[in-house]
């Protein structure tokens, strides 16, 4: 390329590159370029430029194995990250294959551009970190409500639930975004159930699991309330009955008499002689018997009987 006849061209080229260098020296390149990738969402971040320039913008480019092998090592513009004001770029739609990508960013201000700052290492989206599912659980009645907060669309959840101590016979539930929140029903009251969730990213065969959490289903009211209610009712009825009986017999005999007056047995029964023969009383005897009915002390009927 550098032939003797092409000196003016070389000078022109040198002056052109030096003018670029002058420009790039005025605008420092972005620092601390890094990629944060969680659940297949890839964010390129860098420190904002501290320069006395009106509006600093940034542009991002990437180069994958495809660009290296088939496009002569060209760089592609990141779709949504051209002349952006933020110091973060979502590269999720750009890094569309499981290949190694080189990524770079530069700053722009006015007519000036900085040099490119490269990520430094190649990034493969398989390095994405899978976050542990944010499992939120409520117990109400014999239901367990399970909700996964911020569940990404491309992440599947396998929820396992089992009765405590029976982990081997755990039930599996496949939960996708439309089944979130999920309701576990028909659980036995008073029993303890354990839950654990596994997040799966099928595209890169990665998974993470939550810790196991156990929840006790509260005893439902009816099974123990019924016998207790019956028992209490029986005790109350018995106590009332006893109190009534005691008050009538021991405390207020007059009341007892008023309610169930004790009738004097007829003479024929009261004064049974041997042979059960009827006896004819004298008038005096009858009067005495009549008086005895009148003055009878109801609390001492026996003595009257003895007397008779
Ligand atoms: C994954 O997480 C680890 C630990 O938090 C972090 O050091 C690493 O940079 C993360 N990787 C990506 C690609 O975000
Ligand atoms: C790559 O470079 C070669 C020669 O240098 C050229 O023939 C070819 O067209 C280039 N391909 C692309 C995609 O630019
Ligand atoms: C659990 O209860 C809280 C507050 O009581 C509520 O905000 C949340 O939505 C409930 N979650 C589920 C899964 O029912
Ligand atoms: C996924 O990973 C598991 C172990 O981590 C392995 O047994 C399985 O073969 C992998 N599947 C695929 C499709 O790579």
mmCIF file with all atom_site columns, N, CA and C in Angstrom, residues 132-137 144 146 148 157-163 167 170-175 182 184 193-199 208-215:
data_model
loop_
_atom_site.group_PDB
_atom_site.id
_atom_site.type_symbol
_atom_site.label_atom_id
_atom_site.label_alt_id
_atom_site.label_comp_id
_atom_site.label_asym_id
_atom_site.label_entity_id
_atom_site.label_seq_id
_atom_site.pdbx_PDB_ins_code
_atom_site.Cartn_x
_atom_site.Cartn_y
_atom_site.Cartn_z
_atom_site.occupancy
_atom_site.B_iso_or_equiv
_atom_site.pdbx_formal_charge
_atom_site.auth_seq_id
_atom_site.auth_comp_id
_atom_site.auth_asym_id
_atom_site.auth_atom_id
_atom_site.pdbx_PDB_model_num
ATOM 1   N N  . UNK A 1 132 ? -32.611 -16.944 41.722 1.00 0.00 ? 132 UNK A N  1
ATOM 2   C CA . UNK A 1 132 ? -33.433 -17.862 42.508 1.00 0.00 ? 132 UNK A CA 1
ATOM 3   C C  . UNK A 1 132 ? -34.863 -17.357 42.478 1.00 0.00 ? 132 UNK A C  1
ATOM 4   N N  . UNK A 1 133 ? -35.826 -18.248 42.265 1.00 0.00 ? 133 UNK A N  1
ATOM 5   C CA . UNK A 1 133 ? -37.222 -17.770 42.215 1.00 0.00 ? 133 UNK A CA 1
ATOM 6   C C  . UNK A 1 133 ? -37.604 -17.065 43.511 1.00 0.00 ? 133 UNK A C  1
ATOM 7   N N  . UNK A 1 134 ? -38.293 -15.947 43.344 1.00 0.00 ? 134 UNK A N  1
ATOM 8   C CA . UNK A 1 134 ? -38.785 -15.182 44.503 1.00 0.00 ? 134 UNK A CA 1
ATOM 9   C C  . UNK A 1 134 ? -40.165 -15.741 44.842 1.00 0.00 ? 134 UNK A C  1
ATOM 10  N N  . UNK A 1 135 ? -40.161 -16.769 45.687 1.00 0.00 ? 135 UNK A N  1
ATOM 11  C CA . UNK A 1 135 ? -41.402 -17.495 45.991 1.00 0.00 ? 135 UNK A CA 1
ATOM 12  C C  . UNK A 1 135 ? -42.085 -16.874 47.200 1.00 0.00 ? 135 UNK A C  1
ATOM 13  N N  . UNK A 1 136 ? -43.338 -16.450 47.020 1.00 0.00 ? 136 UNK A N  1
ATOM 14  C CA . UNK A 1 136 ? -44.108 -15.870 48.128 1.00 0.00 ? 136 UNK A CA 1
ATOM 15  C C  . UNK A 1 136 ? -45.306 -16.768 48.415 1.00 0.00 ? 136 UNK A C  1
ATOM 16  N N  . UNK A 1 137 ? -45.455 -17.109 49.652 1.00 0.00 ? 137 UNK A N  1
ATOM 17  C CA . UNK A 1 137 ? -46.445 -18.127 50.023 1.00 0.00 ? 137 UNK A CA 1
ATOM 18  C C  . UNK A 1 137 ? -47.411 -17.588 51.066 1.00 0.00 ? 137 UNK A C  1
ATOM 19  N N  . UNK A 1 144 ? -52.794 -23.366 49.904 1.00 0.00 ? 144 UNK A N  1
ATOM 20  C CA . UNK A 1 144 ? -51.520 -22.641 49.925 1.00 0.00 ? 144 UNK A CA 1
ATOM 21  C C  . UNK A 1 144 ? -51.428 -21.890 48.602 1.00 0.00 ? 144 UNK A C  1
ATOM 22  N N  . UNK A 1 146 ? -49.199 -19.758 46.123 1.00 0.00 ? 146 UNK A N  1
ATOM 23  C CA . UNK A 1 146 ? -47.784 -19.551 45.828 1.00 0.00 ? 146 UNK A CA 1
ATOM 24  C C  . UNK A 1 146 ? -47.673 -18.560 44.680 1.00 0.00 ? 146 UNK A C  1
ATOM 25  N N  . UNK A 1 148 ? -44.852 -16.260 42.327 1.00 0.00 ? 148 UNK A N  1
ATOM 26  C CA . UNK A 1 148 ? -43.459 -16.005 41.985 1.00 0.00 ? 148 UNK A CA 1
ATOM 27  C C  . UNK A 1 148 ? -43.366 -14.580 41.456 1.00 0.00 ? 148 UNK A C  1
ATOM 28  N N  . UNK A 1 157 ? -40.925 -22.661 36.002 1.00 0.00 ? 157 UNK A N  1
ATOM 29  C CA . UNK A 1 157 ? -40.779 -23.032 37.408 1.00 0.00 ? 157 UNK A CA 1
ATOM 30  C C  . UNK A 1 157 ? -41.329 -24.435 37.604 1.00 0.00 ? 157 UNK A C  1
ATOM 31  N N  . UNK A 1 158 ? -40.572 -25.256 38.262 1.00 0.00 ? 158 UNK A N  1
ATOM 32  C CA . UNK A 1 158 ? -41.090 -26.552 38.710 1.00 0.00 ? 158 UNK A CA 1
ATOM 33  C C  . UNK A 1 158 ? -41.274 -26.430 40.221 1.00 0.00 ? 158 UNK A C  1
ATOM 34  N N  . UNK A 1 159 ? -42.535 -26.480 40.616 1.00 0.00 ? 159 UNK A N  1
ATOM 35  C CA . UNK A 1 159 ? -42.847 -26.373 42.045 1.00 0.00 ? 159 UNK A CA 1
ATOM 36  C C  . UNK A 1 159 ? -43.084 -27.783 42.586 1.00 0.00 ? 159 UNK A C  1
ATOM 37  N N  . UNK A 1 160 ? -42.409 -28.097 43.679 1.00 0.00 ? 160 UNK A N  1
ATOM 38  C CA . UNK A 1 160 ? -42.592 -29.412 44.311 1.00 0.00 ? 160 UNK A CA 1
ATOM 39  C C  . UNK A 1 160 ? -43.292 -29.180 45.636 1.00 0.00 ? 160 UNK A C  1
ATOM 40  N N  . UNK A 1 161 ? -44.271 -30.018 45.936 1.00 0.00 ? 161 UNK A N  1
ATOM 41  C CA . UNK A 1 161 ? -44.856 -29.935 47.271 1.00 0.00 ? 161 UNK A CA 1
ATOM 42  C C  . UNK A 1 161 ? -45.071 -31.341 47.819 1.00 0.00 ? 161 UNK A C  1
ATOM 43  N N  . UNK A 1 162 ? -44.816 -31.471 49.097 1.00 0.00 ? 162 UNK A N  1
ATOM 44  C CA . UNK A 1 162 ? -44.970 -32.778 49.726 1.00 0.00 ? 162 UNK A CA 1
ATOM 45  C C  . UNK A 1 162 ? -45.318 -32.588 51.189 1.00 0.00 ? 162 UNK A C  1
ATOM 46  N N  . UNK A 1 163 ? -45.934 -33.637 51.728 1.00 0.00 ? 163 UNK A N  1
ATOM 47  C CA . UNK A 1 163 ? -46.219 -33.623 53.157 1.00 0.00 ? 163 UNK A CA 1
ATOM 48  C C  . UNK A 1 163 ? -44.924 -33.856 53.881 1.00 0.00 ? 163 UNK A C  1
ATOM 49  N N  . UNK A 1 167 ? -40.977 -36.670 51.355 1.00 0.00 ? 167 UNK A N  1
ATOM 50  C CA . UNK A 1 167 ? -40.402 -35.940 50.226 1.00 0.00 ? 167 UNK A CA 1
ATOM 51  C C  . UNK A 1 167 ? -40.315 -36.817 48.974 1.00 0.00 ? 167 UNK A C  1
ATOM 52  N N  . UNK A 1 170 ? -43.198 -36.489 46.466 1.00 0.00 ? 170 UNK A N  1
ATOM 53  C CA . UNK A 1 170 ? -43.542 -35.091 46.204 1.00 0.00 ? 170 UNK A CA 1
ATOM 54  C C  . UNK A 1 170 ? -44.283 -34.962 44.879 1.00 0.00 ? 170 UNK A C  1
ATOM 55  N N  . UNK A 1 171 ? -45.202 -33.989 44.829 1.00 0.00 ? 171 UNK A N  1
ATOM 56  C CA . UNK A 1 171 ? -45.915 -33.695 43.585 1.00 0.00 ? 171 UNK A CA 1
ATOM 57  C C  . UNK A 1 171 ? -45.193 -32.569 42.860 1.00 0.00 ? 171 UNK A C  1
ATOM 58  N N  . UNK A 1 172 ? -45.169 -32.673 41.522 1.00 0.00 ? 172 UNK A N  1
ATOM 59  C CA . UNK A 1 172 ? -44.508 -31.655 40.704 1.00 0.00 ? 172 UNK A CA 1
ATOM 60  C C  . UNK A 1 172 ? -45.553 -30.825 39.968 1.00 0.00 ? 172 UNK A C  1
ATOM 61  N N  . UNK A 1 173 ? -45.349 -29.544 39.924 1.00 0.00 ? 173 UNK A N  1
ATOM 62  C CA . UNK A 1 173 ? -46.246 -28.668 39.164 1.00 0.00 ? 173 UNK A CA 1
ATOM 63  C C  . UNK A 1 173 ? -45.392 -27.780 38.272 1.00 0.00 ? 173 UNK A C  1
ATOM 64  N N  . UNK A 1 174 ? -45.757 -27.764 37.011 1.00 0.00 ? 174 UNK A N  1
ATOM 65  C CA . UNK A 1 174 ? -45.039 -26.916 36.051 1.00 0.00 ? 174 UNK A CA 1
ATOM 66  C C  . UNK A 1 174 ? -45.743 -25.566 35.999 1.00 0.00 ? 174 UNK A C  1
ATOM 67  N N  . UNK A 1 175 ? -45.049 -24.532 36.412 1.00 0.00 ? 175 UNK A N  1
ATOM 68  C CA . UNK A 1 175 ? -45.684 -23.216 36.497 1.00 0.00 ? 175 UNK A CA 1
ATOM 69  C C  . UNK A 1 175 ? -45.048 -22.261 35.500 1.00 0.00 ? 175 UNK A C  1
ATOM 70  N N  . UNK A 1 182 ? -50.100 -19.573 41.843 1.00 0.00 ? 182 UNK A N  1
ATOM 71  C CA . UNK A 1 182 ? -50.543 -20.953 41.795 1.00 0.00 ? 182 UNK A CA 1
ATOM 72  C C  . UNK A 1 182 ? -51.196 -21.314 43.124 1.00 0.00 ? 182 UNK A C  1
ATOM 73  N N  . UNK A 1 184 ? -52.446 -24.347 45.656 1.00 0.00 ? 184 UNK A N  1
ATOM 74  C CA . UNK A 1 184 ? -52.431 -25.754 46.058 1.00 0.00 ? 184 UNK A CA 1
ATOM 75  C C  . UNK A 1 184 ? -53.619 -25.975 46.969 1.00 0.00 ? 184 UNK A C  1
ATOM 76  N N  . UNK A 1 193 ? -46.869 -29.040 55.219 1.00 0.00 ? 193 UNK A N  1
ATOM 77  C CA . UNK A 1 193 ? -46.444 -29.277 53.847 1.00 0.00 ? 193 UNK A CA 1
ATOM 78  C C  . UNK A 1 193 ? -45.195 -28.458 53.541 1.00 0.00 ? 193 UNK A C  1
ATOM 79  N N  . UNK A 1 194 ? -44.356 -29.013 52.708 1.00 0.00 ? 194 UNK A N  1
ATOM 80  C CA . UNK A 1 194 ? -43.121 -28.332 52.341 1.00 0.00 ? 194 UNK A CA 1
ATOM 81  C C  . UNK A 1 194 ? -43.127 -28.028 50.851 1.00 0.00 ? 194 UNK A C  1
ATOM 82  N N  . UNK A 1 195 ? -42.521 -26.902 50.504 1.00 0.00 ? 195 UNK A N  1
ATOM 83  C CA . UNK A 1 195 ? -42.472 -26.448 49.118 1.00 0.00 ? 195 UNK A CA 1
ATOM 84  C C  . UNK A 1 195 ? -41.046 -26.114 48.742 1.00 0.00 ? 195 UNK A C  1
ATOM 85  N N  . UNK A 1 196 ? -40.727 -26.401 47.504 1.00 0.00 ? 196 UNK A N  1
ATOM 86  C CA . UNK A 1 196 ? -39.473 -25.894 46.966 1.00 0.00 ? 196 UNK A CA 1
ATOM 87  C C  . UNK A 1 196 ? -39.671 -25.681 45.476 1.00 0.00 ? 196 UNK A C  1
ATOM 88  N N  . UNK A 1 197 ? -39.049 -24.648 44.956 1.00 0.00 ? 197 UNK A N  1
ATOM 89  C CA . UNK A 1 197 ? -39.242 -24.313 43.542 1.00 0.00 ? 197 UNK A CA 1
ATOM 90  C C  . UNK A 1 197 ? -37.903 -24.308 42.830 1.00 0.00 ? 197 UNK A C  1
ATOM 91  N N  . UNK A 1 198 ? -37.952 -24.785 41.594 1.00 0.00 ? 198 UNK A N  1
ATOM 92  C CA . UNK A 1 198 ? -36.751 -24.811 40.773 1.00 0.00 ? 198 UNK A CA 1
ATOM 93  C C  . UNK A 1 198 ? -37.021 -23.971 39.526 1.00 0.00 ? 198 UNK A C  1
ATOM 94  N N  . UNK A 1 199 ? -36.131 -23.040 39.251 1.00 0.00 ? 199 UNK A N  1
ATOM 95  C CA . UNK A 1 199 ? -36.255 -22.240 38.033 1.00 0.00 ? 199 UNK A CA 1
ATOM 96  C C  . UNK A 1 199 ? -35.431 -22.912 36.938 1.00 0.00 ? 199 UNK A C  1
ATOM 97  N N  . UNK A 1 208 ? -31.873 -23.212 39.000 1.00 0.00 ? 208 UNK A N  1
ATOM 98  C CA . UNK A 1 208 ? -31.580 -22.851 40.393 1.00 0.00 ? 208 UNK A CA 1
ATOM 99  C C  . UNK A 1 208 ? -32.792 -23.236 41.228 1.00 0.00 ? 208 UNK A C  1
ATOM 100 N N  . UNK A 1 209 ? -32.563 -23.441 42.500 1.00 0.00 ? 209 UNK A N  1
ATOM 101 C CA . UNK A 1 209 ? -33.656 -23.867 43.371 1.00 0.00 ? 209 UNK A CA 1
ATOM 102 C C  . UNK A 1 209 ? -33.760 -22.966 44.586 1.00 0.00 ? 209 UNK A C  1
ATOM 103 N N  . UNK A 1 210 ? -34.991 -22.837 45.062 1.00 0.00 ? 210 UNK A N  1
ATOM 104 C CA . UNK A 1 210 ? -35.200 -22.126 46.315 1.00 0.00 ? 210 UNK A CA 1
ATOM 105 C C  . UNK A 1 210 ? -34.873 -23.067 47.468 1.00 0.00 ? 210 UNK A C  1
ATOM 106 N N  . UNK A 1 211 ? -34.764 -22.505 48.635 1.00 0.00 ? 211 UNK A N  1
ATOM 107 C CA . UNK A 1 211 ? -34.681 -23.340 49.823 1.00 0.00 ? 211 UNK A CA 1
ATOM 108 C C  . UNK A 1 211 ? -36.061 -23.938 50.070 1.00 0.00 ? 211 UNK A C  1
ATOM 109 N N  . UNK A 1 212 ? -36.067 -25.037 50.788 1.00 0.00 ? 212 UNK A N  1
ATOM 110 C CA . UNK A 1 212 ? -37.348 -25.651 51.130 1.00 0.00 ? 212 UNK A CA 1
ATOM 111 C C  . UNK A 1 212 ? -38.004 -24.857 52.253 1.00 0.00 ? 212 UNK A C  1
ATOM 112 N N  . UNK A 1 213 ? -39.287 -24.576 52.046 1.00 0.00 ? 213 UNK A N  1
ATOM 113 C CA . UNK A 1 213 ? -40.042 -23.886 53.102 1.00 0.00 ? 213 UNK A CA 1
ATOM 114 C C  . UNK A 1 213 ? -41.237 -24.752 53.468 1.00 0.00 ? 213 UNK A C  1
ATOM 115 N N  . UNK A 1 214 ? -41.495 -24.851 54.761 1.00 0.00 ? 214 UNK A N  1
ATOM 116 C CA . UNK A 1 214 ? -42.595 -25.694 55.207 1.00 0.00 ? 214 UNK A CA 1
ATOM 117 C C  . UNK A 1 214 ? -43.676 -24.838 55.868 1.00 0.00 ? 214 UNK A C  1
ATOM 118 N N  . UNK A 1 215 ? -44.921 -25.255 55.657 1.00 0.00 ? 215 UNK A N  1
ATOM 119 C CA . UNK A 1 215 ? -46.061 -24.493 56.174 1.00 0.00 ? 215 UNK A CA 1
ATOM 120 C C  . UNK A 1 215 ? -47.052 -25.452 56.802 1.00 0.00 ? 215 UNK A C  1
#
